[in-house]
Amino acid sequence: MGKIFRIFLTSYCFFMLILLTGCNQNSQDNKNTQPQVQSEDIAGKESAILRSQETSPGDKAKFTGVEWSREDEEKYAVYKGSLDICANRDNGGVYYVNWGYDKYLYYWKDGKTKLVLDKWVSQICYMDGMVYCIYDKTGKTYDPDVTPSYEGIICSVNVKTGEFNELAPVKAKRLAVCRDGIYYKWFTGPEVKERKDKGGFYSFGSQKISKIDDNNENGITQERYGKYATIYKDSGTYLKNLEDGSEQPFINEKYTELFIHICAGRCYYRVVNGDSKKSYIMDLKNGETHRTGSPIASQCLVQLNEDTDVLYTITGGGKITVYDPVKDKHKDVDIKNAYSSTHNNYIIEEIFSDGRYLYAIAGDGYDRTDIPGLVVLEADGEEISEIWSSMEYYDTKKKKQK
């Protein structure tokens, strides 16, 4: 009996061993088949999530700042043309189009003004003793509903000799000058159903034009800081290194509109998304960003000189907004001795600096050919005084001629 039981027990154990081995093999087969498919599926989903994260503006790497040097600034800086005025950054003073009178190009410095060019020009910008501009031979392309509203050919004026040259026979409406040449852009007005724009670059070295199809590569659309330039993509705003072509995430906000201006080592930007409008300040040395409560016009901030952090911008009337970015405080300041504002009720439309004075265009906000003129302002913190204006100058001159 015991022998039979031992035989039965041995058989039973052998049977269970086979059964367990088979189950284990099935289990192993399952692991080698179905789970492998799941692993590939999960891996695919993870890749998709990672790709989504890589292209999502809010999930890109945080901007932590870039280096700046004066050498890079001088090499890569772009100076954008103005319809009316540009400062002489080398010797001081300002060039301006005398819209309210003969519409010619003049130069003002230390209370004295002189004629530079007896032609009707616009989009003036200064670089190394030359004023670059757009010249409309016909004088008939002005449209007050389009800013900038003139189109013409690209020209230069030697401010010492007065020599005038036509550089490029291309249509242009906007200019920006740098050490190597001139960026230009032409576009149709808002009344056109099918909007068109063209851009290019005129090289001082080769004296040839090269087309620019990508607006990101056009200096007119860029904000620059040392050797870095802003470029805009669907996934956000990037900084491009102009030396090696590399790009890095800059502003990761999701937006419908983005207004960016770089001034005095900081980036000021406003994000518009539907009814939401938010303004921010970013320190470009370390990327530290905070939201500002000051309603400043970021696109028109001007630093008087490097000795002060105070910035100046337009208010929308006959005032100047003084802004302290360190304290994040602003104040709208009345301009003292403002002959032009008193007599013409002007609106400050543009503002520039040569490091000593602020230069502003005073207009009526509608038609630049009506009553605008140049206003020279002396600024000391929140104290701003008008020391000269083309309107007062020519009004006085006319009275003497009577």
JSON list of N, CA, C and O in Angstrom, two decimals, residues 115-155:
[
{"chain": "A", "resi": 115, "resn": "LEU", "atom": "N", "xyz": [20.24, 123.37, -43.58]},
{"chain": "A", "resi": 115, "resn": "LEU", "atom": "CA", "xyz": [19.69, 122.50, -44.62]},
{"chain": "A", "resi": 115, "resn": "LEU", "atom": "C", "xyz": [20.74, 121.46, -45.02]},
{"chain": "A", "resi": 115, "resn": "LEU", "atom": "O", "xyz": [21.89, 121.79, -45.28]},
{"chain": "A", "resi": 116, "resn": "VAL", "atom": "N", "xyz": [20.32, 120.20, -45.06]},
{"chain": "A", "resi": 116, "resn": "VAL", "atom": "CA", "xyz": [21.20, 119.11, -45.47]},
{"chain": "A", "resi": 116, "resn": "VAL", "atom": "C", "xyz": [20.89, 118.64, -46.89]},
{"chain": "A", "resi": 116, "resn": "VAL", "atom": "O", "xyz": [21.78, 118.40, -47.69]},
{"chain": "A", "resi": 117, "resn": "LEU", "atom": "N", "xyz": [19.59, 118.55, -47.20]},
{"chain": "A", "resi": 117, "resn": "LEU", "atom": "CA", "xyz": [19.18, 118.05, -48.52]},
{"chain": "A", "resi": 117, "resn": "LEU", "atom": "C", "xyz": [17.86, 118.69, -48.92]},
{"chain": "A", "resi": 117, "resn": "LEU", "atom": "O", "xyz": [16.88, 118.66, -48.16]},
{"chain": "A", "resi": 118, "resn": "ASP", "atom": "N", "xyz": [17.82, 119.27, -50.12]},
{"chain": "A", "resi": 118, "resn": "ASP", "atom": "CA", "xyz": [16.60, 119.93, -50.60]},
{"chain": "A", "resi": 118, "resn": "ASP", "atom": "C", "xyz": [15.74, 118.95, -51.40]},
{"chain": "A", "resi": 118, "resn": "ASP", "atom": "O", "xyz": [15.35, 119.23, -52.54]},
{"chain": "A", "resi": 119, "resn": "LYS", "atom": "N", "xyz": [15.48, 117.79, -50.81]},
{"chain": "A", "resi": 119, "resn": "LYS", "atom": "CA", "xyz": [14.62, 116.78, -51.43]},
{"chain": "A", "resi": 119, "resn": "LYS", "atom": "C", "xyz": [13.66, 116.24, -50.36]},
{"chain": "A", "resi": 119, "resn": "LYS", "atom": "O", "xyz": [13.94, 116.28, -49.17]},
{"chain": "A", "resi": 120, "resn": "TRP", "atom": "N", "xyz": [12.56, 115.68, -50.85]},
{"chain": "A", "resi": 120, "resn": "TRP", "atom": "CA", "xyz": [11.53, 115.14, -49.98]},
{"chain": "A", "resi": 120, "resn": "TRP", "atom": "C", "xyz": [11.86, 113.67, -49.70]},
{"chain": "A", "resi": 120, "resn": "TRP", "atom": "O", "xyz": [11.71, 112.80, -50.55]},
{"chain": "A", "resi": 121, "resn": "VAL", "atom": "N", "xyz": [12.33, 113.38, -48.46]},
{"chain": "A", "resi": 121, "resn": "VAL", "atom": "CA", "xyz": [12.76, 112.03, -48.11]},
{"chain": "A", "resi": 121, "resn": "VAL", "atom": "C", "xyz": [12.03, 111.56, -46.85]},
{"chain": "A", "resi": 121, "resn": "VAL", "atom": "O", "xyz": [11.43, 112.35, -46.13]},
{"chain": "A", "resi": 122, "resn": "SER", "atom": "N", "xyz": [12.12, 110.25, -46.60]},
{"chain": "A", "resi": 122, "resn": "SER", "atom": "CA", "xyz": [11.51, 109.68, -45.40]},
{"chain": "A", "resi": 122, "resn": "SER", "atom": "C", "xyz": [12.32, 108.46, -44.96]},
{"chain": "A", "resi": 122, "resn": "SER", "atom": "O", "xyz": [13.28, 108.07, -45.63]},
{"chain": "A", "resi": 123, "resn": "GLN", "atom": "N", "xyz": [11.93, 107.86, -43.83]},
{"chain": "A", "resi": 123, "resn": "GLN", "atom": "CA", "xyz": [12.62, 106.69, -43.27]},
{"chain": "A", "resi": 123, "resn": "GLN", "atom": "C", "xyz": [14.11, 106.96, -43.08]},
{"chain": "A", "resi": 123, "resn": "GLN", "atom": "O", "xyz": [14.97, 106.15, -43.48]},
{"chain": "A", "resi": 124, "resn": "ILE", "atom": "N", "xyz": [14.43, 108.08, -42.50]},
{"chain": "A", "resi": 124, "resn": "ILE", "atom": "CA", "xyz": [15.82, 108.47, -42.36]},
{"chain": "A", "resi": 124, "resn": "ILE", "atom": "C", "xyz": [16.49, 107.72, -41.20]},
{"chain": "A", "resi": 124, "resn": "ILE", "atom": "O", "xyz": [15.89, 107.52, -40.14]},
{"chain": "A", "resi": 125, "resn": "CYS", "atom": "N", "xyz": [17.73, 107.27, -41.42]},
{"chain": "A", "resi": 125, "resn": "CYS", "atom": "CA", "xyz": [18.50, 106.60, -40.38]},
{"chain": "A", "resi": 125, "resn": "CYS", "atom": "C", "xyz": [19.97, 106.94, -40.57]},
{"chain": "A", "resi": 125, "resn": "CYS", "atom": "O", "xyz": [20.45, 107.05, -41.71]},
{"chain": "A", "resi": 126, "resn": "TYR", "atom": "N", "xyz": [20.70, 107.08, -39.46]},
{"chain": "A", "resi": 126, "resn": "TYR", "atom": "CA", "xyz": [22.08, 107.58, -39.50]},
{"chain": "A", "resi": 126, "resn": "TYR", "atom": "C", "xyz": [23.07, 106.46, -39.19]},
{"chain": "A", "resi": 126, "resn": "TYR", "atom": "O", "xyz": [22.84, 105.61, -38.32]},
{"chain": "A", "resi": 127, "resn": "MET", "atom": "N", "xyz": [24.21, 106.49, -39.90]},
{"chain": "A", "resi": 127, "resn": "MET", "atom": "CA", "xyz": [25.31, 105.56, -39.62]},
{"chain": "A", "resi": 127, "resn": "MET", "atom": "C", "xyz": [26.62, 106.12, -40.19]},
{"chain": "A", "resi": 127, "resn": "MET", "atom": "O", "xyz": [26.72, 106.35, -41.41]},
{"chain": "A", "resi": 128, "resn": "ASP", "atom": "N", "xyz": [27.57, 106.38, -39.31]},
{"chain": "A", "resi": 128, "resn": "ASP", "atom": "CA", "xyz": [28.94, 106.74, -39.72]},
{"chain": "A", "resi": 128, "resn": "ASP", "atom": "C", "xyz": [29.00, 107.89, -40.73]},
{"chain": "A", "resi": 128, "resn": "ASP", "atom": "O", "xyz": [29.60, 107.78, -41.80]},
{"chain": "A", "resi": 129, "resn": "GLY", "atom": "N", "xyz": [28.38, 108.99, -40.40]},
{"chain": "A", "resi": 129, "resn": "GLY", "atom": "CA", "xyz": [28.48, 110.18, -41.25]},
{"chain": "A", "resi": 129, "resn": "GLY", "atom": "C", "xyz": [27.58, 110.18, -42.46]},
{"chain": "A", "resi": 129, "resn": "GLY", "atom": "O", "xyz": [27.69, 111.06, -43.32]},
{"chain": "A", "resi": 130, "resn": "MET", "atom": "N", "xyz": [26.68, 109.20, -42.54]},
{"chain": "A", "resi": 130, "resn": "MET", "atom": "CA", "xyz": [25.75, 109.13, -43.67]},
{"chain": "A", "resi": 130, "resn": "MET", "atom": "C", "xyz": [24.32, 109.03, -43.14]},
{"chain": "A", "resi": 130, "resn": "MET", "atom": "O", "xyz": [24.05, 108.36, -42.14]},
{"chain": "A", "resi": 131, "resn": "VAL", "atom": "N", "xyz": [23.41, 109.70, -43.83]},
{"chain": "A", "resi": 131, "resn": "VAL", "atom": "CA", "xyz": [21.99, 109.52, -43.58]},
{"chain": "A", "resi": 131, "resn": "VAL", "atom": "C", "xyz": [21.42, 108.72, -44.74]},
{"chain": "A", "resi": 131, "resn": "VAL", "atom": "O", "xyz": [21.58, 109.09, -45.91]},
{"chain": "A", "resi": 132, "resn": "TYR", "atom": "N", "xyz": [20.81, 107.61, -44.41]},
{"chain": "A", "resi": 132, "resn": "TYR", "atom": "CA", "xyz": [20.17, 106.76, -45.42]},
{"chain": "A", "resi": 132, "resn": "TYR", "atom": "C", "xyz": [18.67, 107.02, -45.38]},
{"chain": "A", "resi": 132, "resn": "TYR", "atom": "O", "xyz": [18.08, 107.23, -44.31]},
{"chain": "A", "resi": 133, "resn": "CYS", "atom": "N", "xyz": [18.04, 106.99, -46.55]},
{"chain": "A", "resi": 133, "resn": "CYS", "atom": "CA", "xyz": [16.65, 107.40, -46.61]},
{"chain": "A", "resi": 133, "resn": "CYS", "atom": "C", "xyz": [15.95, 106.80, -47.84]},
{"chain": "A", "resi": 133, "resn": "CYS", "atom": "O", "xyz": [16.58, 106.20, -48.70]},
{"chain": "A", "resi": 134, "resn": "ILE", "atom": "N", "xyz": [14.66, 107.01, -47.87]},
{"chain": "A", "resi": 134, "resn": "ILE", "atom": "CA", "xyz": [13.85, 106.66, -49.03]},
{"chain": "A", "resi": 134, "resn": "ILE", "atom": "C", "xyz": [13.48, 107.96, -49.74]},
{"chain": "A", "resi": 134, "resn": "ILE", "atom": "O", "xyz": [13.02, 108.91, -49.11]},
{"chain": "A", "resi": 135, "resn": "TYR", "atom": "N", "xyz": [13.72, 107.99, -51.05]},
{"chain": "A", "resi": 135, "resn": "TYR", "atom": "CA", "xyz": [13.46, 109.20, -51.82]},
{"chain": "A", "resi": 135, "resn": "TYR", "atom": "C", "xyz": [12.35, 108.93, -52.82]},
{"chain": "A", "resi": 135, "resn": "TYR", "atom": "O", "xyz": [12.44, 108.04, -53.67]},
{"chain": "A", "resi": 136, "resn": "ASP", "atom": "N", "xyz": [11.29, 109.71, -52.70]},
{"chain": "A", "resi": 136, "resn": "ASP", "atom": "CA", "xyz": [10.17, 109.63, -53.62]},
{"chain": "A", "resi": 136, "resn": "ASP", "atom": "C", "xyz": [10.30, 110.76, -54.64]},
{"chain": "A", "resi": 136, "resn": "ASP", "atom": "O", "xyz": [10.06, 111.93, -54.31]},
{"chain": "A", "resi": 137, "resn": "LYS", "atom": "N", "xyz": [10.67, 110.41, -55.85]},
{"chain": "A", "resi": 137, "resn": "LYS", "atom": "CA", "xyz": [10.89, 111.43, -56.88]},
{"chain": "A", "resi": 137, "resn": "LYS", "atom": "C", "xyz": [9.60, 112.18, -57.23]},
{"chain": "A", "resi": 137, "resn": "LYS", "atom": "O", "xyz": [9.63, 113.35, -57.59]},
{"chain": "A", "resi": 138, "resn": "THR", "atom": "N", "xyz": [8.48, 111.48, -57.12]},
{"chain": "A", "resi": 138, "resn": "THR", "atom": "CA", "xyz": [7.22, 112.09, -57.52]},
{"chain": "A", "resi": 138, "resn": "THR", "atom": "C", "xyz": [6.63, 112.96, -56.43]},
{"chain": "A", "resi": 138, "resn": "THR", "atom": "O", "xyz": [5.90, 113.91, -56.70]},
{"chain": "A", "resi": 139, "resn": "GLY", "atom": "N", "xyz": [6.91, 112.61, -55.17]},
{"chain": "A", "resi": 139, "resn": "GLY", "atom": "CA", "xyz": [6.31, 113.34, -54.06]},
{"chain": "A", "resi": 139, "resn": "GLY", "atom": "C", "xyz": [4.83, 113.10, -53.92]},
{"chain": "A", "resi": 139, "resn": "GLY", "atom": "O", "xyz": [4.11, 113.88, -53.30]},
{"chain": "A", "resi": 140, "resn": "LYS", "atom": "N", "xyz": [4.33, 112.00, -54.50]},
{"chain": "A", "resi": 140, "resn": "LYS", "atom": "CA", "xyz": [2.89, 111.76, -54.54]},
{"chain": "A", "resi": 140, "resn": "LYS", "atom": "C", "xyz": [2.45, 110.46, -53.85]},
{"chain": "A", "resi": 140, "resn": "LYS", "atom": "O", "xyz": [1.28, 110.11, -53.92]},
{"chain": "A", "resi": 141, "resn": "THR", "atom": "N", "xyz": [3.38, 109.75, -53.22]},
{"chain": "A", "resi": 141, "resn": "THR", "atom": "CA", "xyz": [3.00, 108.45, -52.67]},
{"chain": "A", "resi": 141, "resn": "THR", "atom": "C", "xyz": [2.56, 108.51, -51.21]},
{"chain": "A", "resi": 141, "resn": "THR", "atom": "O", "xyz": [2.36, 107.48, -50.58]},
{"chain": "A", "resi": 142, "resn": "TYR", "atom": "N", "xyz": [2.41, 109.70, -50.66]},
{"chain": "A", "resi": 142, "resn": "TYR", "atom": "CA", "xyz": [2.03, 109.81, -49.25]},
{"chain": "A", "resi": 142, "resn": "TYR", "atom": "C", "xyz": [0.59, 109.36, -49.01]},
{"chain": "A", "resi": 142, "resn": "TYR", "atom": "O", "xyz": [-0.32, 109.76, -49.73]},
{"chain": "A", "resi": 143, "resn": "ASP", "atom": "N", "xyz": [0.40, 108.54, -48.00]},
{"chain": "A", "resi": 143, "resn": "ASP", "atom": "CA", "xyz": [-0.94, 108.09, -47.59]},
{"chain": "A", "resi": 143, "resn": "ASP", "atom": "C", "xyz": [-0.99, 108.12, -46.07]},
{"chain": "A", "resi": 143, "resn": "ASP", "atom": "O", "xyz": [-0.35, 107.31, -45.41]},
{"chain": "A", "resi": 144, "resn": "PRO", "atom": "N", "xyz": [-1.73, 109.04, -45.47]},
{"chain": "A", "resi": 144, "resn": "PRO", "atom": "CA", "xyz": [-1.76, 109.16, -44.00]},
{"chain": "A", "resi": 144, "resn": "PRO", "atom": "C", "xyz": [-2.35, 107.95, -43.30]},
{"chain": "A", "resi": 144, "resn": "PRO", "atom": "O", "xyz": [-2.20, 107.81, -42.09]},
{"chain": "A", "resi": 145, "resn": "ASP", "atom": "N", "xyz": [-3.01, 107.07, -44.03]},
{"chain": "A", "resi": 145, "resn": "ASP", "atom": "CA", "xyz": [-3.59, 105.88, -43.41]},
{"chain": "A", "resi": 145, "resn": "ASP", "atom": "C", "xyz": [-2.59, 104.72, -43.32]},
{"chain": "A", "resi": 145, "resn": "ASP", "atom": "O", "xyz": [-2.90, 103.68, -42.75]},
{"chain": "A", "resi": 146, "resn": "VAL", "atom": "N", "xyz": [-1.42, 104.89, -43.89]},
{"chain": "A", "resi": 146, "resn": "VAL", "atom": "CA", "xyz": [-0.41, 103.84, -43.87]},
{"chain": "A", "resi": 146, "resn": "VAL", "atom": "C", "xyz": [0.86, 104.40, -43.24]},
{"chain": "A", "resi": 146, "resn": "VAL", "atom": "O", "xyz": [1.35, 105.45, -43.63]},
{"chain": "A", "resi": 147, "resn": "THR", "atom": "N", "xyz": [1.39, 103.71, -42.22]},
{"chain": "A", "resi": 147, "resn": "THR", "atom": "CA", "xyz": [2.62, 104.15, -41.58]},
{"chain": "A", "resi": 147, "resn": "THR", "atom": "C", "xyz": [3.63, 103.02, -41.62]},
{"chain": "A", "resi": 147, "resn": "THR", "atom": "O", "xyz": [3.36, 101.94, -41.12]},
{"chain": "A", "resi": 148, "resn": "PRO", "atom": "N", "xyz": [4.84, 103.21, -42.17]},
{"chain": "A", "resi": 148, "resn": "PRO", "atom": "CA", "xyz": [5.25, 104.43, -42.88]},
{"chain": "A", "resi": 148, "resn": "PRO", "atom": "C", "xyz": [4.58, 104.51, -44.23]},
{"chain": "A", "resi": 148, "resn": "PRO", "atom": "O", "xyz": [4.28, 103.49, -44.83]},
{"chain": "A", "resi": 149, "resn": "SER", "atom": "N", "xyz": [4.32, 105.69, -44.69]},
{"chain": "A", "resi": 149, "resn": "SER", "atom": "CA", "xyz": [3.41, 105.84, -45.82]},
{"chain": "A", "resi": 149, "resn": "SER", "atom": "C", "xyz": [4.07, 106.23, -47.13]},
{"chain": "A", "resi": 149, "resn": "SER", "atom": "O", "xyz": [3.39, 106.40, -48.13]},
{"chain": "A", "resi": 150, "resn": "TYR", "atom": "N", "xyz": [5.38, 106.40, -47.13]},
{"chain": "A", "resi": 150, "resn": "TYR", "atom": "CA", "xyz": [6.04, 106.74, -48.38]},
{"chain": "A", "resi": 150, "resn": "TYR", "atom": "C", "xyz": [6.76, 105.54, -48.96]},
{"chain": "A", "resi": 150, "resn": "TYR", "atom": "O", "xyz": [7.22, 104.67, -48.23]},
{"chain": "A", "resi": 151, "resn": "GLU", "atom": "N", "xyz": [6.87, 105.50, -50.28]},
{"chain": "A", "resi": 151, "resn": "GLU", "atom": "CA", "xyz": [7.71, 104.51, -50.91]},
{"chain": "A", "resi": 151, "resn": "GLU", "atom": "C", "xyz": [8.58, 105.20, -51.94]},
{"chain": "A", "resi": 151, "resn": "GLU", "atom": "O", "xyz": [8.22, 106.24, -52.50]},
{"chain": "A", "resi": 152, "resn": "GLY", "atom": "N", "xyz": [9.76, 104.65, -52.13]},
{"chain": "A", "resi": 152, "resn": "GLY", "atom": "CA", "xyz": [10.68, 105.25, -53.08]},
{"chain": "A", "resi": 152, "resn": "GLY", "atom": "C", "xyz": [11.93, 104.40, -53.18]},
{"chain": "A", "resi": 152, "resn": "GLY", "atom": "O", "xyz": [11.94, 103.24, -52.79]},
{"chain": "A", "resi": 153, "resn": "ILE", "atom": "N", "xyz": [12.99, 104.99, -53.70]},
{"chain": "A", "resi": 153, "resn": "ILE", "atom": "CA", "xyz": [14.25, 104.26, -53.87]},
{"chain": "A", "resi": 153, "resn": "ILE", "atom": "C", "xyz": [15.18, 104.57, -52.69]},
{"chain": "A", "resi": 153, "resn": "ILE", "atom": "O", "xyz": [15.05, 105.59, -52.02]},
{"chain": "A", "resi": 154, "resn": "ILE", "atom": "N", "xyz": [16.13, 103.65, -52.42]},
{"chain": "A", "resi": 154, "resn": "ILE", "atom": "CA", "xyz": [17.04, 103.81, -51.30]},
{"chain": "A", "resi": 154, "resn": "ILE", "atom": "C", "xyz": [18.20, 104.71, -51.70]},
{"chain": "A", "resi": 154, "resn": "ILE", "atom": "O", "xyz": [18.86, 104.49, -52.71]},
{"chain": "A", "resi": 155, "resn": "CYS", "atom": "N", "xyz": [18.44, 105.73, -50.87]},
{"chain": "A", "resi": 155, "resn": "CYS", "atom": "CA", "xyz": [19.47, 106.72, -51.18]},
{"chain": "A", "resi": 155, "resn": "CYS", "atom": "C", "xyz": [20.32, 107.01, -49.95]},
{"chain": "A", "resi": 155, "resn": "CYS", "atom": "O", "xyz": [20.01, 106.59, -48.84]}
]
